[in-house]
Structures are given as structure tokens and as C-alpha cells.
PDB file of C-alpha atoms and ligand atoms in Angstrom:
ATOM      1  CA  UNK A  94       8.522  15.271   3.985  1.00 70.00           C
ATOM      2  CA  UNK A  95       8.729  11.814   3.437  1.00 88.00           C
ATOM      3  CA  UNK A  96       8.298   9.390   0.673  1.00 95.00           C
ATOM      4  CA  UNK A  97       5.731   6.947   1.823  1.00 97.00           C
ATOM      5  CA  UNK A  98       3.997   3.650   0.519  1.00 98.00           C
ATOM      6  CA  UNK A  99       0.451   3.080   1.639  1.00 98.00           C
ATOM      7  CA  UNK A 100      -2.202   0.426   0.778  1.00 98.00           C
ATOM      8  CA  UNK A 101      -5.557   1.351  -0.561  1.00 99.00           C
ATOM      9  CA  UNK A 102      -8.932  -0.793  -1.189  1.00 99.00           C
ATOM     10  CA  UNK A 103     -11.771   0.251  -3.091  1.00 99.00           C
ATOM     11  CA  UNK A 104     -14.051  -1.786  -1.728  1.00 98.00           C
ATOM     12  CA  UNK A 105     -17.416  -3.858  -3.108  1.00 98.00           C
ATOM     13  CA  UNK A 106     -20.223  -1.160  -2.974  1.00 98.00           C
ATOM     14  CA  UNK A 107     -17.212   1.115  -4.593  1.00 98.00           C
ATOM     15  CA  UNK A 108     -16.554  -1.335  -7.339  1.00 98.00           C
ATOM     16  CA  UNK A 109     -20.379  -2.259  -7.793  1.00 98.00           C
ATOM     17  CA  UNK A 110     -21.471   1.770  -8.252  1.00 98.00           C
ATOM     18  CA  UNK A 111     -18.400   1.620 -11.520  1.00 98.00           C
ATOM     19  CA  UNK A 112     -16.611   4.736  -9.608  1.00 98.00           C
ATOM     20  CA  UNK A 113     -12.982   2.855  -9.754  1.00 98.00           C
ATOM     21  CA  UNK A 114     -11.556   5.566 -12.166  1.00 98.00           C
ATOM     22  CA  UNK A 115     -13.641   8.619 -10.037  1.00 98.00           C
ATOM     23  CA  UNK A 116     -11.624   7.187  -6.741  1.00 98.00           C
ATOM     24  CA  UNK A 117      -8.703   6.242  -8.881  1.00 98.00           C
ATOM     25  CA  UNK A 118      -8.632   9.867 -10.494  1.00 98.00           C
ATOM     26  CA  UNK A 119      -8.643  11.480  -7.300  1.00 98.00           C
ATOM     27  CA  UNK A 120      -5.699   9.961  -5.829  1.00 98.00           C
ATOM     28  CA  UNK A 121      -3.872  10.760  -9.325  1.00 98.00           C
ATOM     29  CA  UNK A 122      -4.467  14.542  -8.983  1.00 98.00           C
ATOM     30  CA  UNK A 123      -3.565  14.847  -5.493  1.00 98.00           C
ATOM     31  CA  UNK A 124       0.322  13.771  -6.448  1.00 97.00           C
ATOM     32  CA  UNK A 125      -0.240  10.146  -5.367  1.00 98.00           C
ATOM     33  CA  UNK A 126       0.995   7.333  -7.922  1.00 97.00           C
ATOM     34  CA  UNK A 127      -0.255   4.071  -8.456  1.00 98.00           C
ATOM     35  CA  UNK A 128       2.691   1.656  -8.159  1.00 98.00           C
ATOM     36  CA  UNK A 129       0.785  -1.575  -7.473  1.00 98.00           C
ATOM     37  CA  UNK A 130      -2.903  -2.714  -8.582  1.00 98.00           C
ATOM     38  CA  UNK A 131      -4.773  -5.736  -9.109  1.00 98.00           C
ATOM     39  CA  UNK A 132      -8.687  -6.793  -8.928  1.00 98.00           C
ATOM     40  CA  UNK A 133      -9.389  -9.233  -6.569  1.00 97.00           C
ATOM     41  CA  UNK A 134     -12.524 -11.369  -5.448  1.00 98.00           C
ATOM     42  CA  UNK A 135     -11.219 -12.072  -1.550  1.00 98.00           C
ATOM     43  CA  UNK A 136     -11.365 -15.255  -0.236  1.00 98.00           C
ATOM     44  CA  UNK A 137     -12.929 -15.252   3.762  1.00 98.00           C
ATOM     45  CA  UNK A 138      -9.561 -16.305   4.867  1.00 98.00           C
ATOM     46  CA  UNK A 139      -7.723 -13.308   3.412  1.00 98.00           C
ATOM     47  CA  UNK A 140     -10.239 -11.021   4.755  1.00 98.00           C
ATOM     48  CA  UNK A 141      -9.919 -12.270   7.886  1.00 98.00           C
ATOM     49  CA  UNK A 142      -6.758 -11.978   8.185  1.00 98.00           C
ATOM     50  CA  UNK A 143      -6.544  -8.898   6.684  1.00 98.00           C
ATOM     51  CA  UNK A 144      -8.265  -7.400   9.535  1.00 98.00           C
ATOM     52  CA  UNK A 145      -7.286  -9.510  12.373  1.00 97.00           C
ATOM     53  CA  UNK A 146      -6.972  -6.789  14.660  1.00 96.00           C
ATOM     54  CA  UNK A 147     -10.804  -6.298  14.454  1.00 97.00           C
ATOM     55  CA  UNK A 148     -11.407  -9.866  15.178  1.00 97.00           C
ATOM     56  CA  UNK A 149     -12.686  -9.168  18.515  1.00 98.00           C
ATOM     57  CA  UNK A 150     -15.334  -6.372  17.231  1.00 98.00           C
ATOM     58  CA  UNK A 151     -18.555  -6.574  17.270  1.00 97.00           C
ATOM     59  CA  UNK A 152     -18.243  -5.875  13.495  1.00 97.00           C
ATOM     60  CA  UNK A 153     -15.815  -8.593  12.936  1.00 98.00           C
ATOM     61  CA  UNK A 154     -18.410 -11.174  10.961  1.00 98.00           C
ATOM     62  CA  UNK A 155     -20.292  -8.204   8.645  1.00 98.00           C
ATOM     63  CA  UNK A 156     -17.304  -6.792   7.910  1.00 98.00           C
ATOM     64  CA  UNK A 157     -15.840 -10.088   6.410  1.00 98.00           C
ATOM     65  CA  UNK A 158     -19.008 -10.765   4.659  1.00 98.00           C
ATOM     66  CA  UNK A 159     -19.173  -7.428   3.417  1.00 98.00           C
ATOM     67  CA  UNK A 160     -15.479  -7.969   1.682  1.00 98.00           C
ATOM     68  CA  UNK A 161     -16.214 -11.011   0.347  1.00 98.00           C
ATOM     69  CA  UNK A 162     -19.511  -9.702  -1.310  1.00 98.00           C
ATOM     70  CA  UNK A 163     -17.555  -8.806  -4.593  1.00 98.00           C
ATOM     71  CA  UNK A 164     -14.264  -8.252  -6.432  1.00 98.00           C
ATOM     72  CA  UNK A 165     -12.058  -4.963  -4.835  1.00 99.00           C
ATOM     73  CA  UNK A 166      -9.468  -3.318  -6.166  1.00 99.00           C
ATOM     74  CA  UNK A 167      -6.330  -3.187  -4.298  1.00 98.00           C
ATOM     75  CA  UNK A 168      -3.138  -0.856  -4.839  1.00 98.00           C
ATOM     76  CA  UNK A 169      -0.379   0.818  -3.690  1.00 98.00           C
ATOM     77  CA  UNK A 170       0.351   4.335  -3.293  1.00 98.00           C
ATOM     78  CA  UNK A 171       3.403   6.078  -2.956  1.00 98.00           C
ATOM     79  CA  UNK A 172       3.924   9.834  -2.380  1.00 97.00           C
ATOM     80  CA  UNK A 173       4.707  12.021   0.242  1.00 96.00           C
ATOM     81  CA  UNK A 174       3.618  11.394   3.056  1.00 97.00           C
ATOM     82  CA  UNK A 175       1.353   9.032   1.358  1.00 98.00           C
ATOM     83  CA  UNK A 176      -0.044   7.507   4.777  1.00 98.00           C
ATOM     84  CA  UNK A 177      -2.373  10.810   6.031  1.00 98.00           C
ATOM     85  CA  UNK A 178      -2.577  12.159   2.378  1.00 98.00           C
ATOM     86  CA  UNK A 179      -4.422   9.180   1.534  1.00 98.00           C
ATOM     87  CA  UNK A 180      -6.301   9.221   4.603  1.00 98.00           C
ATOM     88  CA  UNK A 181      -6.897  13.077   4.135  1.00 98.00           C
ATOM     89  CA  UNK A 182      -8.618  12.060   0.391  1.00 98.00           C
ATOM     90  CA  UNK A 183     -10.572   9.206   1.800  1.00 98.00           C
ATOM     91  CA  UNK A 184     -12.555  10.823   5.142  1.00 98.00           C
ATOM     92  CA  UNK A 185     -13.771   9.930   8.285  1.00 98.00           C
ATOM     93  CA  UNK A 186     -15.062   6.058   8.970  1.00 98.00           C
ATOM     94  CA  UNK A 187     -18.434   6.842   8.938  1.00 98.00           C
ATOM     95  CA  UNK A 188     -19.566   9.107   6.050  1.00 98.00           C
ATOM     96  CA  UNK A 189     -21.698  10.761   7.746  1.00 97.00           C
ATOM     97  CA  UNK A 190     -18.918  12.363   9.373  1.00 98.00           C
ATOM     98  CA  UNK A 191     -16.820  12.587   6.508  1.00 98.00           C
ATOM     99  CA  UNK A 192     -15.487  16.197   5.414  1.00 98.00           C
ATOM    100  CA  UNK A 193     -17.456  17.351   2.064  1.00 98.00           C
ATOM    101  CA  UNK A 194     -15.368  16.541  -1.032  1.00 97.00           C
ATOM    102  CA  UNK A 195     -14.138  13.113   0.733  1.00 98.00           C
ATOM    103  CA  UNK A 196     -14.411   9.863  -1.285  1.00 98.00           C
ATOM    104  CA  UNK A 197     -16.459   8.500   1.289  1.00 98.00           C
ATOM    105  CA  UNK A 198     -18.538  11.778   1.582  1.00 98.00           C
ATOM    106  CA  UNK A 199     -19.272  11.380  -2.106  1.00 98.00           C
ATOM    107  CA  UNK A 200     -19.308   7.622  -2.625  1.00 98.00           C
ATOM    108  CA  UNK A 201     -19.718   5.743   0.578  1.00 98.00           C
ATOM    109  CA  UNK A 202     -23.579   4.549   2.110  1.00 92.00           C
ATOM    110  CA  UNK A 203     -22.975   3.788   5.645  1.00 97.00           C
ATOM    111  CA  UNK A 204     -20.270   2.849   8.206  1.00 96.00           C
ATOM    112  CA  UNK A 205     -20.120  -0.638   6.943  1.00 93.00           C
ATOM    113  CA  UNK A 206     -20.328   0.120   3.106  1.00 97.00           C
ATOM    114  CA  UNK A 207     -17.369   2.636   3.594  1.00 98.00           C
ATOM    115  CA  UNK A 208     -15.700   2.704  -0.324  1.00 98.00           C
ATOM    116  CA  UNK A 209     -12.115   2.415   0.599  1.00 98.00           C
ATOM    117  CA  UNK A 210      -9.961   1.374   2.927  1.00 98.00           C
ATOM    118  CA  UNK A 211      -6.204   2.889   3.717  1.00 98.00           C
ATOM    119  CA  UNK A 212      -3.466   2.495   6.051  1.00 98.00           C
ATOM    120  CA  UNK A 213      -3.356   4.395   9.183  1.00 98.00           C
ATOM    121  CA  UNK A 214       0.467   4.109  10.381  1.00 98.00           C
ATOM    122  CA  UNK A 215       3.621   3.241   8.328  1.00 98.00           C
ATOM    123  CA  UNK A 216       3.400   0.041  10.852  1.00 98.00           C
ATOM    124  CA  UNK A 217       0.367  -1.236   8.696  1.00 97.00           C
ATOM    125  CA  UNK A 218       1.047   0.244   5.536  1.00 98.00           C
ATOM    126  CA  UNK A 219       4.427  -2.036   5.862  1.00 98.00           C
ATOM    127  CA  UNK A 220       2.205  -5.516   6.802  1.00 98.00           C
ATOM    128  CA  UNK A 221      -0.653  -4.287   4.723  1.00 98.00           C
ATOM    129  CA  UNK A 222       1.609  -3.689   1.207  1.00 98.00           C
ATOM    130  CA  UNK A 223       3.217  -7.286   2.068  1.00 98.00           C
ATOM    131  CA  UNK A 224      -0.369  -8.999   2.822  1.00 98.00           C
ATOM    132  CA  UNK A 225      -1.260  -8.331  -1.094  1.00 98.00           C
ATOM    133  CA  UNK A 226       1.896  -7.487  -3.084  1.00 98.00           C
ATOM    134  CA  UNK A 227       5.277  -9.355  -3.335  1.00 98.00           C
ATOM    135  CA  UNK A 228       8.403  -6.859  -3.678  1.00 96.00           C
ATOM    136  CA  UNK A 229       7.880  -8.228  -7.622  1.00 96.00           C
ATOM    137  CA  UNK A 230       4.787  -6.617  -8.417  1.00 97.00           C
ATOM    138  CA  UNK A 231       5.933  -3.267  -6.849  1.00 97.00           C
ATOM    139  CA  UNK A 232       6.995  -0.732  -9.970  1.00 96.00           C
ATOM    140  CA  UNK A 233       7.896   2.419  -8.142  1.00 83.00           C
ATOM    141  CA  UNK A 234       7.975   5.326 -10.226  1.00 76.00           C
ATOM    142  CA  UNK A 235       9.023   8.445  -8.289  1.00 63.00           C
TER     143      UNK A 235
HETATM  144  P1  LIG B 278     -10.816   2.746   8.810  1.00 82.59           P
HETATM  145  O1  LIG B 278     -11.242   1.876   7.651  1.00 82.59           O
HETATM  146  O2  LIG B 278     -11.331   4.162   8.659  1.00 82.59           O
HETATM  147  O3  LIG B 278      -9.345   2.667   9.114  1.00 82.59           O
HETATM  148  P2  LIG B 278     -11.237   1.026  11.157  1.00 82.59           P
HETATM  149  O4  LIG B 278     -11.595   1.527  12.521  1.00 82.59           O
HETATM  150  O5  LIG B 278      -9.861   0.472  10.943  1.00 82.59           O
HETATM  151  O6  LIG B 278     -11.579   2.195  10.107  1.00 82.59           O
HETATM  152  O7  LIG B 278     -12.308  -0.102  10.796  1.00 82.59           O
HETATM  153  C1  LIG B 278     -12.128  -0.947   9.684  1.00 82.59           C
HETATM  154  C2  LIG B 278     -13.438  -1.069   8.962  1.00 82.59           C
HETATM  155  O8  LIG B 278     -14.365  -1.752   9.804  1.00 82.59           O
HETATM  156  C3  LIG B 278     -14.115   0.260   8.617  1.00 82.59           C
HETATM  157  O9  LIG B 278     -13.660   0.832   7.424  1.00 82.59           O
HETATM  158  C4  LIG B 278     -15.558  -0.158   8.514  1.00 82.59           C
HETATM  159  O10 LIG B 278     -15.816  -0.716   7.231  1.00 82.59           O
HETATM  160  C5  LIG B 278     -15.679  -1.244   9.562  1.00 82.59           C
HETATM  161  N1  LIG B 278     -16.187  -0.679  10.818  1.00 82.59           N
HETATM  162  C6  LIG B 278     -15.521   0.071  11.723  1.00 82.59           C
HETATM  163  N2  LIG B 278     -16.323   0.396  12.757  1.00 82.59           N
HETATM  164  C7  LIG B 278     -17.522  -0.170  12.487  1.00 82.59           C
HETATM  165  C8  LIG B 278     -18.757  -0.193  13.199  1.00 82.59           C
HETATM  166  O11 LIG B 278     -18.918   0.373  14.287  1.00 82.59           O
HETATM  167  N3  LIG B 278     -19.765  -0.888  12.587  1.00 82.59           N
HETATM  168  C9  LIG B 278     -19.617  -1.525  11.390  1.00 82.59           C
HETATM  169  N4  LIG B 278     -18.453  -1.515  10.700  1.00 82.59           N
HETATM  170  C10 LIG B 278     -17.433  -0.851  11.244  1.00 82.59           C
END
């Protein structure tokens, strides 16, 4: 077991259905802790560069105007083996494929309109933490 750091985003349609505590709750019970948070309206520049490595998708254009379409809240996590536990909690992509009890099985619309985002390998949990948090803001607690 490891003691991991992951990023998480609830994302607009999250924020916009007022289920921040629901998502925020469920990360709480499963051992994770909140070590980092703050509400942001994202600028199309940090989007995009937040998911560069999509830029050649098909996607690439919705999904920046879908982040920019209101305020997220984004956070740190730390736990063990924060990275999958996190991505265990959230669900498939698409919620129609999500596993029953998921937050996107319970909160998320469509592919696009997902609810949250998280890390998928400690490599982008590393450049994802730096992209929104300096080492300052960081108040680990374990
Ligand atoms: P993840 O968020 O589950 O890690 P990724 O494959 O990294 O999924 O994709 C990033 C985000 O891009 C997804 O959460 C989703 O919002 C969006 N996305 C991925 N695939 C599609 C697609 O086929 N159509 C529209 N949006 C997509």
C-alpha cells in the first residue's frame, strides 16, 4: 500500500446540480482526505492545457467549452493508493457504463457531461497536482 496524491475535478454540470458535498462526502467515507481545494471558473487557456494530451481528439473543442461553461471545484486527495481508489469511486467515462453506486452512475448525463475528473497514473497525478496547486496550498494531513 501506498500513500498517494491524486487530483480530482467536479466538474460544471456537477457544480450546477449543487451535489459538491454528495461527491465531496463520498470521497470522505471511503478514507480519502481533502488536502487541497479551491473553486475555480477556468480560463480556455488552462483548460487547454490541462488536457493537452486530448488536443488531437475529436472531442478536443467541446470538451474545453464544456469546462469553461462554469466554476469547478478542484482538490487534492491523498490516501492509499489514492490514484485507482479515486478512480474506483468515480466510474467508467461514459456513465452509461459506469458500475451502479459510481459518482458518475448517480450524477453524470452523458460522456461529455461526465461530473468529475481524476488522475489515471501517479505520472499525471504528479503534473496534474502541480497544474492547480503550489507545494503552499498543499496541507497534508495523514
Ligand atoms: P477520464 O476523464 O475518464 O480519464 P479521458 O479518456 O481522459 O477520460 O477523457 C477526458 C475527458 O474527455 C472525459 O472525462 C470526457 O469528459 C471527455 N471525453 C472522452 N472521450 C470522449 C468522447 O468520445 N466524446 C466526448 N467527450 C469525451
Amino acid at each position: 500500500m501506498a500513500l498517494e496524491r491524486t487530483l480530482s475535478i467536479i466538474k460544471p454540470d456537477a457544480v450546477a446540480k449543487n451535489v459538491i458535498g454528495e461527491i465531496e462526502s463520498r470521497f470522505e467515507k471511503a478514507g480519502l482526505r481533502i488536502v487541497a481545494m479551491k473553486m475555480q471558473q477556468l480560463s480556455r487557456e488552462k483548460a487547454e492545457g490541462f488536457y493537452a494530451e486530448h488536443k488531437e481528439r475529436p472531442f478536443f473543442k467541446d470538451l474545453v467549452d464544456f469546462m469553461t461553461s462554469g466554476p469547478v471545484v478542484v482538490q487534492v486527495l491523498e490516501g492509499e493508493n489514492a490514484i485507482l481508489a479515486n478512480r474506483d469511486l468515480m466510474g467508467a467515462t461514459n456513465p452509461q457504463e459506469a458500475a451502479a453506486g459510481t459518482i458518475r452512475a448517480d450524477f453524470a448525463q452523458s460522456i461529455d457531461a461526465n461530473a468529475v475528473h481524476g488522475s489515471d497514473s501517479a505520472e499525471s497525478a504528479a503534473r496534474e497536482v502541480s497544474y492547480f496547486f503550489a507545494d503552499d496550498e498543499i496541507c497534508p494531513r495523514s
